[in-house]
Coordinates of C-alpha atoms and ligand atoms in Angstrom, one line a residue:
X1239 CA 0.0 0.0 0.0
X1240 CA 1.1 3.2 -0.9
X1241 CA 0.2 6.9 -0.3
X1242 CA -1.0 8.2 -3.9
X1243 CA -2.0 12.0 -4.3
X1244 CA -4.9 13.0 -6.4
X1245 CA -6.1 16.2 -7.8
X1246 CA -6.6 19.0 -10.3
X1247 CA -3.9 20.2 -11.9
X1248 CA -1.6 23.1 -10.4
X1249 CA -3.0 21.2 -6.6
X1250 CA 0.8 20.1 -5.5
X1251 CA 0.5 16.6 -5.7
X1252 CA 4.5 16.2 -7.1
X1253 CA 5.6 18.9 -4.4
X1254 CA 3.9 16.9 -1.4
X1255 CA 4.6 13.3 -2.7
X1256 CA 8.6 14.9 -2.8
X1257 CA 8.0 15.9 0.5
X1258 CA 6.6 12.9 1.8
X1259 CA 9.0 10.1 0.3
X1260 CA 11.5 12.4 2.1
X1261 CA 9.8 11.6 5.6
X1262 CA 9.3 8.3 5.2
X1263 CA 12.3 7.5 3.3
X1264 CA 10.6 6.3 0.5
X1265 CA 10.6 7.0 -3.3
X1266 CA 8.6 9.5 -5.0
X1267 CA 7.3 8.5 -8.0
X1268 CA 5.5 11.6 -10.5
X1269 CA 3.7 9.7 -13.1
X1270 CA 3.7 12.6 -15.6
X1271 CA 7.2 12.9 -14.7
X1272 CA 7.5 9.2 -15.7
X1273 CA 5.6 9.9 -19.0
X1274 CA 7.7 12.7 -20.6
X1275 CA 10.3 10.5 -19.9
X1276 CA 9.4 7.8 -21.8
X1277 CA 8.2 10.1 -24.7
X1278 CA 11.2 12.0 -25.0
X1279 CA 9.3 14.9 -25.1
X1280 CA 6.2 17.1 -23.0
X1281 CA 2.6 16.1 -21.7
X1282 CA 1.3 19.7 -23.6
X1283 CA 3.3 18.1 -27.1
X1284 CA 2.3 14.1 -26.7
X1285 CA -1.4 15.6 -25.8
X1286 CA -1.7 17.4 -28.7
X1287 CA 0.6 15.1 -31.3
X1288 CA -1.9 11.5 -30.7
X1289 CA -5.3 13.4 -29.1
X1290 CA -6.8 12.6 -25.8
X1291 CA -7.7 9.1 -25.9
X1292 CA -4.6 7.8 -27.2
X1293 CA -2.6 9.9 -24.4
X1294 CA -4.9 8.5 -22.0
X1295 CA -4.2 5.0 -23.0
X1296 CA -0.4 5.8 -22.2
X1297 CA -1.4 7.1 -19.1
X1298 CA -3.2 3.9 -18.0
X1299 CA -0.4 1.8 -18.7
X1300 CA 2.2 4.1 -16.8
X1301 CA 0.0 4.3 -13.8
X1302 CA -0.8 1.7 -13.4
X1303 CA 3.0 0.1 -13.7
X1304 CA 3.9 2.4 -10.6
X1305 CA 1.0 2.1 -9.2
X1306 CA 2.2 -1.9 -9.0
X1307 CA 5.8 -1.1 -8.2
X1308 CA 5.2 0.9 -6.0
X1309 CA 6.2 0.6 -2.0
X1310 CA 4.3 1.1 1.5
X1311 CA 6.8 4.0 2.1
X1312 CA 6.7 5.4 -1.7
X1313 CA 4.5 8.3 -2.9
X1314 CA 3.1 8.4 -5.8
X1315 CA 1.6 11.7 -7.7
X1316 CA -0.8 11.1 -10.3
X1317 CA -1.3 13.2 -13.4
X1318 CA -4.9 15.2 -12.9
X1319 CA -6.8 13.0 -15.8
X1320 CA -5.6 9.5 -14.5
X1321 CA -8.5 9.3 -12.0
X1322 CA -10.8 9.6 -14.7
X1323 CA -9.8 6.1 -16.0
X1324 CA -11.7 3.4 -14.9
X1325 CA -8.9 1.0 -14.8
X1326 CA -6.6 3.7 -12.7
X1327 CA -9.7 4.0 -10.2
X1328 CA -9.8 0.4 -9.8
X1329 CA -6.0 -0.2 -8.7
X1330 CA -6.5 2.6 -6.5
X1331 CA -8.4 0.7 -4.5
X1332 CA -5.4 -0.8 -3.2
X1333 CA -3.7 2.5 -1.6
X1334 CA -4.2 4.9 0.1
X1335 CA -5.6 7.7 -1.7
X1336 CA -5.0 11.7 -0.8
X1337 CA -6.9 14.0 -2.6
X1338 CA -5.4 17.9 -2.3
X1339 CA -8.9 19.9 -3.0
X1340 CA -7.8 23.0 -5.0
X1341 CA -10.8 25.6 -6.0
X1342 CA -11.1 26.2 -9.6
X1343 CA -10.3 30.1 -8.4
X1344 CA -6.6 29.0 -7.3
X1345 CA -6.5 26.4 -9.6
X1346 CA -6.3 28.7 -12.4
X1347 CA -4.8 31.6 -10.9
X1348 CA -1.9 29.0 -10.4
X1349 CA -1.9 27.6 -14.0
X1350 CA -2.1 30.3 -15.9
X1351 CA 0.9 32.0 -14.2
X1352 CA 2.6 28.8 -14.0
X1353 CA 5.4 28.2 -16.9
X1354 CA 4.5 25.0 -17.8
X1355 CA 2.1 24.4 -20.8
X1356 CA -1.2 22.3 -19.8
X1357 CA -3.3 21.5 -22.8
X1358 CA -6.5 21.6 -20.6
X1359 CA -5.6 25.0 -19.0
X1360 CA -6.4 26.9 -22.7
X1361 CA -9.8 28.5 -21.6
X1362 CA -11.0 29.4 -18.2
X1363 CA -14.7 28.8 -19.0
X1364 CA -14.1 25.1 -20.1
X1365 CA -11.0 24.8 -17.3
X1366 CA -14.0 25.5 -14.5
X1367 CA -15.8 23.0 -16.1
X1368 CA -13.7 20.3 -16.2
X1369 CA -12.9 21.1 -12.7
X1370 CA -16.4 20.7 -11.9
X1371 CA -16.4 17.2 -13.6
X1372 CA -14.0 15.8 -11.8
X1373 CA -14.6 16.9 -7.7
X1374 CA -16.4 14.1 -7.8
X1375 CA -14.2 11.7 -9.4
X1376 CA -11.7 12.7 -6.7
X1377 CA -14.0 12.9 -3.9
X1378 CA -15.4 9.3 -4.2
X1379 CA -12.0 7.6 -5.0
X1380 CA -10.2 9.2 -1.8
X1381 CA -9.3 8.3 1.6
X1382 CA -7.6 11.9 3.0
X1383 CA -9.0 14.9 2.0
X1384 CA -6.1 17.5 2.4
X1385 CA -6.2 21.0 1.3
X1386 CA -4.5 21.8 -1.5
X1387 CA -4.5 25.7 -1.8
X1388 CA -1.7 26.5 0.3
X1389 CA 1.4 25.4 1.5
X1390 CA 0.9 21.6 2.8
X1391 CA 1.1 21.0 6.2
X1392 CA 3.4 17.9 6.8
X1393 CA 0.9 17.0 9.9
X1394 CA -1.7 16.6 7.6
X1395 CA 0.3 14.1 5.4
X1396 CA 1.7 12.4 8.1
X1397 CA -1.8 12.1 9.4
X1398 CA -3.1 10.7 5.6
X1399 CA -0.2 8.2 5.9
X1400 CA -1.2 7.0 9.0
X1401 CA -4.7 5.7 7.7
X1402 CA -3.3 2.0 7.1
X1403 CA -3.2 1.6 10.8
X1404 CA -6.5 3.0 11.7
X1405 CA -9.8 0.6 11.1
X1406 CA -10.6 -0.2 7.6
X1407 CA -12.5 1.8 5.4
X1408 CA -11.8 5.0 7.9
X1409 CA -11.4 8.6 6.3
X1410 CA -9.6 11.2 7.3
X1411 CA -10.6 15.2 6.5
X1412 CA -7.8 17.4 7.0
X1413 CA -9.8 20.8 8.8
X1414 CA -7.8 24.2 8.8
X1415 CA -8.6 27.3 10.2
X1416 CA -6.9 30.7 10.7
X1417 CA -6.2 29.4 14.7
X1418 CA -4.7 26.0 13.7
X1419 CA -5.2 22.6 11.7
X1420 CA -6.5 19.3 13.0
X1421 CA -7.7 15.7 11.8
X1422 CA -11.2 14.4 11.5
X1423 CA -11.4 10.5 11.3
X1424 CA -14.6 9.5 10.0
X1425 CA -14.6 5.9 10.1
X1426 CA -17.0 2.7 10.9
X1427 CA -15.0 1.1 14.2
X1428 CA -12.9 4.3 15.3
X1429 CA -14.4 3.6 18.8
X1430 CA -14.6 -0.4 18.9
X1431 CA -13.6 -1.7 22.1
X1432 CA -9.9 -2.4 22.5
X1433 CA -9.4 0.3 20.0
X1434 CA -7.1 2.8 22.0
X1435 CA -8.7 5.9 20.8
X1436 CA -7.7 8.6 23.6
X1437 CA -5.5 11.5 23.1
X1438 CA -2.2 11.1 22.0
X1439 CA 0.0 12.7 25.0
X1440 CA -1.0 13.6 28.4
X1441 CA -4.5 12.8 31.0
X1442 CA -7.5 12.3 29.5
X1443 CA -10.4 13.6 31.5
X1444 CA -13.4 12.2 29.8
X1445 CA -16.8 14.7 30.1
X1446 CA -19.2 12.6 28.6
X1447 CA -23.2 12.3 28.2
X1448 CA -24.4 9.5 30.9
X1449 CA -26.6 7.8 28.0
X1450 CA -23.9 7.3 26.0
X1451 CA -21.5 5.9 28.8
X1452 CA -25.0 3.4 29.5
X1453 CA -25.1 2.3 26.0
X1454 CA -20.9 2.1 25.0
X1455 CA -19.6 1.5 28.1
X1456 CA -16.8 -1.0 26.8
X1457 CA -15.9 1.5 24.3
X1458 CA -14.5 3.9 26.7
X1459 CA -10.9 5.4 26.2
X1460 CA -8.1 4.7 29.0
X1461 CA -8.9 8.3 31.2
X1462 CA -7.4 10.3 34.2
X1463 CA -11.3 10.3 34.8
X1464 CA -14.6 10.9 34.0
X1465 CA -17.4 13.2 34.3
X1466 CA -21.0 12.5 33.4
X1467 CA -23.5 14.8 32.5
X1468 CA -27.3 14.7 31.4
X1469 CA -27.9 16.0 27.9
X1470 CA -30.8 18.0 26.5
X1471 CA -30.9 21.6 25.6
X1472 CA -32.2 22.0 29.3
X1473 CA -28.5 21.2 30.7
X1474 CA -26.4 23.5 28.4
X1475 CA -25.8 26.1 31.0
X1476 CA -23.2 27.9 33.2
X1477 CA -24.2 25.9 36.3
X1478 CA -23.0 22.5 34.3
X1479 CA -20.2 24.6 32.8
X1480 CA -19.2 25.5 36.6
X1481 CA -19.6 21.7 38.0
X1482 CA -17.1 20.8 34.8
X1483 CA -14.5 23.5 35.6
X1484 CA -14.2 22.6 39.3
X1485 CA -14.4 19.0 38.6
X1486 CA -11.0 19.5 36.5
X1487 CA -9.7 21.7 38.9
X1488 CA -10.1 19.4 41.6
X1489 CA -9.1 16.5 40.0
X1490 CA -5.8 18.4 39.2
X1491 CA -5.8 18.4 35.4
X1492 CA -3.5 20.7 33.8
X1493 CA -2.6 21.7 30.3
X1494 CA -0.8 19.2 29.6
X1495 CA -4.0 16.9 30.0
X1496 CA -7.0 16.7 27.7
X1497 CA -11.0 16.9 27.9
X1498 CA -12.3 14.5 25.7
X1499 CA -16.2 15.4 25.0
X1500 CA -18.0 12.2 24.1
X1501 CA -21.6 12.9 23.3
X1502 CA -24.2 15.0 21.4
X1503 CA -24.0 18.9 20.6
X1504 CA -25.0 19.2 24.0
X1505 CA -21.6 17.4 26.0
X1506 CA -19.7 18.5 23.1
X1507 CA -20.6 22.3 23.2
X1508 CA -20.6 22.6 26.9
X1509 CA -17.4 20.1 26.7
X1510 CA -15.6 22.7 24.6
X1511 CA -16.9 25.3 26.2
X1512 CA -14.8 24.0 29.3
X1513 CA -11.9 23.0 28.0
X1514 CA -11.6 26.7 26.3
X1515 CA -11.9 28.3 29.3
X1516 CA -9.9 26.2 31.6
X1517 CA -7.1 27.3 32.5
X1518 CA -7.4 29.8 29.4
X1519 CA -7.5 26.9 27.5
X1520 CA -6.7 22.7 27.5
X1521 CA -7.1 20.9 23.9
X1522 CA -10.6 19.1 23.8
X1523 CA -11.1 15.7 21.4
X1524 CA -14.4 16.0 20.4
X1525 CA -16.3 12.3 19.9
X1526 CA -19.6 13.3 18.5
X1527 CA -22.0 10.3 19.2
X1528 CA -24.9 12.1 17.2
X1529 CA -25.9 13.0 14.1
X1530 CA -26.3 16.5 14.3
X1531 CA -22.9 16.0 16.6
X1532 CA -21.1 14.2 13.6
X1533 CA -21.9 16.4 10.7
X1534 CA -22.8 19.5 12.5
X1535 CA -21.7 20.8 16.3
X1536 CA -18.2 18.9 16.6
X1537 CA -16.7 20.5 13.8
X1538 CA -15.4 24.3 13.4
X1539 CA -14.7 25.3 16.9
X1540 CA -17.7 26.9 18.4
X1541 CA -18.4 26.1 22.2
X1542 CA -20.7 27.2 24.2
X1543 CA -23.8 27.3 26.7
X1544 CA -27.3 28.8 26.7
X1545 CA -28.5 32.1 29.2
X1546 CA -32.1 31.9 30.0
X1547 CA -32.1 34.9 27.6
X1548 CA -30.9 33.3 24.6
X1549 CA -29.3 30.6 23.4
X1550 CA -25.7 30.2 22.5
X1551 CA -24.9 33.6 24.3
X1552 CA -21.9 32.8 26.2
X1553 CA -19.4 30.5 24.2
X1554 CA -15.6 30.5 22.7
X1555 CA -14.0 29.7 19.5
X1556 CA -12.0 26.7 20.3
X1557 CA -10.9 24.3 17.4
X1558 CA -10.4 20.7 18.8
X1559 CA -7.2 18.9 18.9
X1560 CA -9.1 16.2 17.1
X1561 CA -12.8 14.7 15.6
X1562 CA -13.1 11.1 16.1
X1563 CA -16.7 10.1 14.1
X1564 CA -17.9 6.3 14.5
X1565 CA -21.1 6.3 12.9
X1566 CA -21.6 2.7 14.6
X1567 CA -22.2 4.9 17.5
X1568 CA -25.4 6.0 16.0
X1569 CA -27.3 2.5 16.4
X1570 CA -28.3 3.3 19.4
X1571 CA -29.6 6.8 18.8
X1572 CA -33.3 7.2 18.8
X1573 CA -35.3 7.6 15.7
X1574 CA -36.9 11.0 16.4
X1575 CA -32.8 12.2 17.5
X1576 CA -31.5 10.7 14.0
X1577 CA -34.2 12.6 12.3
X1578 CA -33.6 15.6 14.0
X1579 CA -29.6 15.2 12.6
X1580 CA -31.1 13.8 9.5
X1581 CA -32.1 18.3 9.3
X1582 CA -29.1 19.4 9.3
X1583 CA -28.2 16.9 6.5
X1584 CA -30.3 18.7 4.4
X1585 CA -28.7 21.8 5.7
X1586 CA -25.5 21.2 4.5
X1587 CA -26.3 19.3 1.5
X1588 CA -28.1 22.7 0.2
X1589 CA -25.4 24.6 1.3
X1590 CA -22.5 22.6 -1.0
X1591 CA -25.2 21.9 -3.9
X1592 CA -23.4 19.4 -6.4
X1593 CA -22.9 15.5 -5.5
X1594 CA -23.8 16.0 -2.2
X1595 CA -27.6 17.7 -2.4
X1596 CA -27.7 15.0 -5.5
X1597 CA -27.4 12.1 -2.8
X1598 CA -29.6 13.5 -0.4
X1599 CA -32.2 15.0 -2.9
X1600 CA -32.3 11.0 -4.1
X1601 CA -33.0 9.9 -0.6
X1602 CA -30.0 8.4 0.1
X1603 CA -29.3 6.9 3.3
X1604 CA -26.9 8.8 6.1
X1605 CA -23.9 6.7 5.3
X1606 CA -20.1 7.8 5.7
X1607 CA -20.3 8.8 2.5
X1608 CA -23.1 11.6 3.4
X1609 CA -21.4 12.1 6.8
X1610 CA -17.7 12.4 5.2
X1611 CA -20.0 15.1 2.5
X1612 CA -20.8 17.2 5.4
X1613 CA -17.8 17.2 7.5
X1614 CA -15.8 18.2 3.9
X1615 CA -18.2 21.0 3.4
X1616 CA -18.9 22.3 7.0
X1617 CA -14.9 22.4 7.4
X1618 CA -14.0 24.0 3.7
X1619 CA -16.6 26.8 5.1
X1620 CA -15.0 27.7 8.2
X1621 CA -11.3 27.4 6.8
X1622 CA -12.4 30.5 4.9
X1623 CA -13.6 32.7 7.6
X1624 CA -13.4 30.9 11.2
X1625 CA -14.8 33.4 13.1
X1626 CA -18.2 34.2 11.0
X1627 CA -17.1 37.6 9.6
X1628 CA -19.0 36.7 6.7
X1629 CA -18.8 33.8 4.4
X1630 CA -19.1 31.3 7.3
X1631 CA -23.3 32.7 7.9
X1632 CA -23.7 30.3 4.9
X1633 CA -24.3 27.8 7.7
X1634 CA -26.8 29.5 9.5
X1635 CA -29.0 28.4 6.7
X1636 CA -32.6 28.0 8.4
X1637 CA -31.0 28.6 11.9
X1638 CA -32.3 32.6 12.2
X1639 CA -35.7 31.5 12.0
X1640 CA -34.9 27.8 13.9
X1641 CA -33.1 29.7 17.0
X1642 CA -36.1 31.8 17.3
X1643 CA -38.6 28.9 17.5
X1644 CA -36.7 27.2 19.8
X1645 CA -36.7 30.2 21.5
X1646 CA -40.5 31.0 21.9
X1647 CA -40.8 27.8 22.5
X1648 CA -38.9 27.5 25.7
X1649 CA -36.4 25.2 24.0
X1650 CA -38.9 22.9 25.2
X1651 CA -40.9 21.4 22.4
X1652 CA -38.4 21.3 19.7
X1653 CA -35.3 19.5 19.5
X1654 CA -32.6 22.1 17.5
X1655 CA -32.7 19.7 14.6
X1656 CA -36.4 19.8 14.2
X1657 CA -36.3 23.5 14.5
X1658 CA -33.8 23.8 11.7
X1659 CA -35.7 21.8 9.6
X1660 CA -38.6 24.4 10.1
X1661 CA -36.0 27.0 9.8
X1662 CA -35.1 25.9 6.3
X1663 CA -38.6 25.7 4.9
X1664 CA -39.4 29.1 6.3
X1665 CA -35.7 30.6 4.7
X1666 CA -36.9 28.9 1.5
X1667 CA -40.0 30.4 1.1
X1668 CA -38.4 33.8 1.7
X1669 CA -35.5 33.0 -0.8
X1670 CA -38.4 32.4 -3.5
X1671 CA -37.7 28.9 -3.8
X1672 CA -41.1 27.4 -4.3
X1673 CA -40.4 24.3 -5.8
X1674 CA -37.2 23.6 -3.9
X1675 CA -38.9 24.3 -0.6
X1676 CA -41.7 21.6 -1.6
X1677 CA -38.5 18.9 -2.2
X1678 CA -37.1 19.6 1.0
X1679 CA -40.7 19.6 2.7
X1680 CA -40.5 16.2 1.3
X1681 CA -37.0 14.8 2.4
X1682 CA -38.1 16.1 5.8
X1683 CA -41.7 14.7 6.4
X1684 CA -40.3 11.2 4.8
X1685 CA -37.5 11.2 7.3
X1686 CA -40.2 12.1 10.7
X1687 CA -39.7 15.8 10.5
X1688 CA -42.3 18.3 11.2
X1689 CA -43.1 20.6 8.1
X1690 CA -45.5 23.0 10.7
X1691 CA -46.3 23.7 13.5
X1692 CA -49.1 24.6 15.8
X1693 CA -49.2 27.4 18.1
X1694 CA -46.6 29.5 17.8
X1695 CA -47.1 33.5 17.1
X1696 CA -45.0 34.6 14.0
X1697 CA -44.7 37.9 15.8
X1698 CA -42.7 36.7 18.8
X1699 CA -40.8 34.7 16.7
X1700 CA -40.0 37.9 13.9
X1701 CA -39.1 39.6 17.7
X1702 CA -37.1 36.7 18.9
X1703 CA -35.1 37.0 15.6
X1704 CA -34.1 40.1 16.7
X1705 CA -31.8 38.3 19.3
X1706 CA -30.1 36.9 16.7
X1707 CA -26.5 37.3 17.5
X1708 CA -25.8 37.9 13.6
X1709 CA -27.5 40.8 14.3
X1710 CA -25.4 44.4 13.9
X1711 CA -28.1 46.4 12.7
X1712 CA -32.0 46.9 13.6
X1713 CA -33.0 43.8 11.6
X1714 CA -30.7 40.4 11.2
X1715 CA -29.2 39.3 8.4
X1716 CA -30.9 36.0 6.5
X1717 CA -29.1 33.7 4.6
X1718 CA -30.9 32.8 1.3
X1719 CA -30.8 30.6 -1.1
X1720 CA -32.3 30.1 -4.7
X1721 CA -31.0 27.3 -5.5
X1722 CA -28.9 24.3 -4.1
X1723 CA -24.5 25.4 -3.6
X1724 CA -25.7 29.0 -4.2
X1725 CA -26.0 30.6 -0.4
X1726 CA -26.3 34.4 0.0
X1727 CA -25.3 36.0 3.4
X1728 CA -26.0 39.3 5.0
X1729 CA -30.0 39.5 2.9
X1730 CA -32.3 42.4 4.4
X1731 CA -35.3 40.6 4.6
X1732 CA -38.7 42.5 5.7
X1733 CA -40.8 41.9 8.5
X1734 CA -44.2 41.2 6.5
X1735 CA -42.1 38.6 4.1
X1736 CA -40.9 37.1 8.0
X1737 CA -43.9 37.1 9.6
X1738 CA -45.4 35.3 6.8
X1739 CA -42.9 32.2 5.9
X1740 CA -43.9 31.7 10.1
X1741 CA -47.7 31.8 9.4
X1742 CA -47.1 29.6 6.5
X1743 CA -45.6 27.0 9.2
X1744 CA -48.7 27.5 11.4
X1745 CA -51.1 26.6 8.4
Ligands
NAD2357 N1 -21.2 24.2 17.9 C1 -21.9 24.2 16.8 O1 -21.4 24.6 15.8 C2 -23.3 23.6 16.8 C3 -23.9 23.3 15.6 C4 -25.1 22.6 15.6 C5 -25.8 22.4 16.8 N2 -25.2 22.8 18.0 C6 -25.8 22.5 19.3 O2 -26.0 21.1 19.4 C7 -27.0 20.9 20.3 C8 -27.9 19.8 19.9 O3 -27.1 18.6 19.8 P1 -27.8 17.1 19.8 O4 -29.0 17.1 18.9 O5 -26.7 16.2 19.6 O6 -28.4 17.0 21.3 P2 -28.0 16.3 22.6 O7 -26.5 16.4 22.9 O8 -28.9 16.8 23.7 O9 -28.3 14.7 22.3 C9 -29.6 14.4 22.0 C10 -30.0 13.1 22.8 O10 -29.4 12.0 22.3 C11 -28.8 11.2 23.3 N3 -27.6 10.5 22.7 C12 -26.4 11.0 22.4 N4 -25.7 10.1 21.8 C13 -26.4 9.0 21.7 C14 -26.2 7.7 21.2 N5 -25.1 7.3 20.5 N6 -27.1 6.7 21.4 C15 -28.3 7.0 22.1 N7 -28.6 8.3 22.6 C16 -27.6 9.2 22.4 C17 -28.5 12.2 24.4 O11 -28.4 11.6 25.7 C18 -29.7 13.2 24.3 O12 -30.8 12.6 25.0 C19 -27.7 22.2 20.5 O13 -27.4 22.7 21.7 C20 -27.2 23.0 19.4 O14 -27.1 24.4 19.7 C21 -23.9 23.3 18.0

């Protein structure tokens, strides 16, 4: 088995294999590389002397011969078309696969100042589509997903290496904000008992939801000890963040140590919350055993706990050390509490659009595959802008509206999920989505949801969305959205349009 980089062209895949043969004192094999050489002469002049499909046939044959030579400590860079051949997908399933994800923005901006001639890098309309053709190609043949639109960060290849001696079939997302970088392991197993799973150096003090300690006892990490908590919107507050604080303090932990959060967005907000604030901050592994957890709460650093005013009004960035998602850890979670995950599904797959809204628009199950879509696009949103300055609001998607149900509601009847789900049909009917909103009514009545809701007064709710924390001005921001992967931020919506996407929930 050996590490082999994917990715569009002008991504870096011969600069990191170079760099990672060096670490594990391997070879680095560059399959273009290997093709001029045997042609005597360049990709740009073979491409254009014998056409596309004959060049592609010399591809196969020279990938996959190092692909076959090649070692458990070699790396191996692939030319940006070779994943596009069936045959070269096939023997791929043998290695390890790293995929460095390059926007087509970059992408070109590096190409077309680059010196060397690509014959596909003529014309920047058809270069953004072809970029667009393959994501998915890439996407569905990887293992890592490592950005690829900066300088690498050897971590993050180390970590991609590493995947052979992690549970079969187990992904890894590399996530990278402005306050640091960190893996996500997305894998079937990642918590099976006698899988050492706790943090790599120092105590691990384990705050975790008592439930989940009922149900997965034997999967428990070796821990300094352990705290355990009720979960439920209810217990999200400062008194629980105070019993965590002097629970560590008492027990001694320092910053050395770690809090590892094991539980829903509840444990894991609170958890993070704690570990933030501790000491000015300990690193917290975050082991999301929910839905909305694994695709939503655990990833992109925000912590925090409710005031009886408002929720999420006392919190702290704090990216985790780590993300360890099992989804095995979901069989035990409770229809209604998958459904309400199941929401923010649809959240995120309208917020990517492309492959991903195309599996869940189909009614695709939540696989790895959907959770490993979510994490990849909740992560490449806060790597842009970590502390929601602007283009991280995408993900509020159907949350202004949601937080304000919840909210007149006395987080009582609603579970967040459920609320979003209501959030997004409300956010749809203001985007002037019609037909799109009727789909996701759809995906989220077949899946348990409620589409409406009884008893609630759309004028307390347009005033509760005045709490909004996105809020600078007199009104708050909405985030809209037309169609599927095309989010708008910062929308000045009016109170009439608000007050009637609520009434339309009441009907
Ligand atoms: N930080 C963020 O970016 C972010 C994003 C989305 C949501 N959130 C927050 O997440 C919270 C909601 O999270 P949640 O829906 O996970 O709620 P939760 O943590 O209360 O869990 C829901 C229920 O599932 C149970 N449970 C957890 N894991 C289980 C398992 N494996 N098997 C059986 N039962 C299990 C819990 O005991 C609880 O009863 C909200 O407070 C919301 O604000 C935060």
């Amino acid at each position: 088995v050996a590490l082999v980089l994917i990715g569009f062209m002008g991504a870096g895949k011969s600069t990191a294999a170079a760099e990672l043969a060096r670490r594990r004192g391997g070879r680095a094999l560059d399959t273009d590389r290997m093709l001029e050489a045997e042609l005597s002469e360049s990709i740009a002049a073979a491409f254009a002397r014998e056409g596309e499909s004959a060049f592609r046939a010399r591809e196969e044959r020279t990938v996959l011969r190092a692909l076959d030579r090649a070692g458990p400590r070699d790396a191996v860079a692939l030319g940006g078309g070779a994943p596009t051949i069936p045959a070269v997908r096939a023997a791929l399933r043998k290695h390890t696969v790293a995929y460095l994800q390059l926007d087509a923005d970059t992408a070109w901006r590096r190409v077309s100042t680059s010196p060397t001639v690509r014959p596909l890098a003529r014309d920047p309309v058809a270069f953004r589509a072809l970029h667009r053709s393959r994501e998915p190609i890439y996407a569905a043949a990887a293992d890592a997903y490592l950005p690829g639109d900066e300088q690498l960060d050897p971590m993050a290849l180390d970590a991609a290496a590493s995947l052979p001696d992690r549970p079969r079939g187990t992904r890894l997302v590399w996530a990278r904000a402005a306050s640091g970088s960190h893996p996500v392991w997305v894998g079937r197993g990642l918590l099976r008992p006698g899988v050492d799973w706790g943090p790599g150096a120092g105590a691990c003090w384990l705050v975790a939801d008592e439930r989940v300690i009922d149900l997965h006892a034997a999967r428990l990490p070796v821990r300094a000890g352990e705290l355990l908590l009720a979960a439920g919107e209810e217990h999200k507050t400062l008194d629980q963040a105070q019993r965590v604080w002097r629970w560590l303090a008492e027990s001694g932990a320092t910053r050395a140590d770690a809090v590892v959060a094991l539980g829903g967005g509840v444990i894991g907000d609170l958890a993070g919350f704690c570990a933030a604030t501790y000491q000015r901050g300990v690193p917290v592994v975050q082991v999301p055993t929910t839905l909305v957890a694994q695709v939503d709460s655990a990833l992109g650093g925000k912590t925090g706990v409710d005031l009886p005013e408002a929720k999420n009004y006392v919190g702290a960035y704090h990216q985790p050390a780590e993300v360890l998602v099992d989804p095995e850890l979901l069989e035990t979670l409770a229809d209604a509490e998958q459904a309400a995950g199941y929401a923010e599904v649809v959240k995120t797959a309208l917020i990517a659009g492309g492959s991903l809204w195309d599996r869940v628009r189909a009614g695709a199950a939540v696989d790895e595959q959907t959770i490993v879509g979510c994490v990849r696009t909740k992560l490449g949103v806060v790597a842009g802008d970590e502390r929601d300055a602007d283009s991280r609001q995408v993900l509020n998607l159907g949350h202004t509206i949601g937080h304000a149900l919840e909210t007149v509601t006395s987080y009582a009847r609603l579970r967040h999920g459920e609320a979003v789900g209501l959030g997004l049909l409300a956010c749809l009917r203001l985007s002037g989505a019609e037909a799109l909103r009727s789909e996701v009514g759809a995906l989220l009545a077949a899946a348990g949801l409620p589409v409406r809701l009884d008893g609630v007064d759309p004028e307390a709710v347009l005033l509760a969305t005045r709490r909004d924390k996105k809020r600078l001005g007199p009104r708050v921001p909405f985030v809209l959205l037309a169609e599927p992967g095309c989010p708008q931020v910062g929308r000045d919506v009016d109170d009439d349009a608000v007050r009637a996407a609520v009434e339309e929930l009441t009907r």
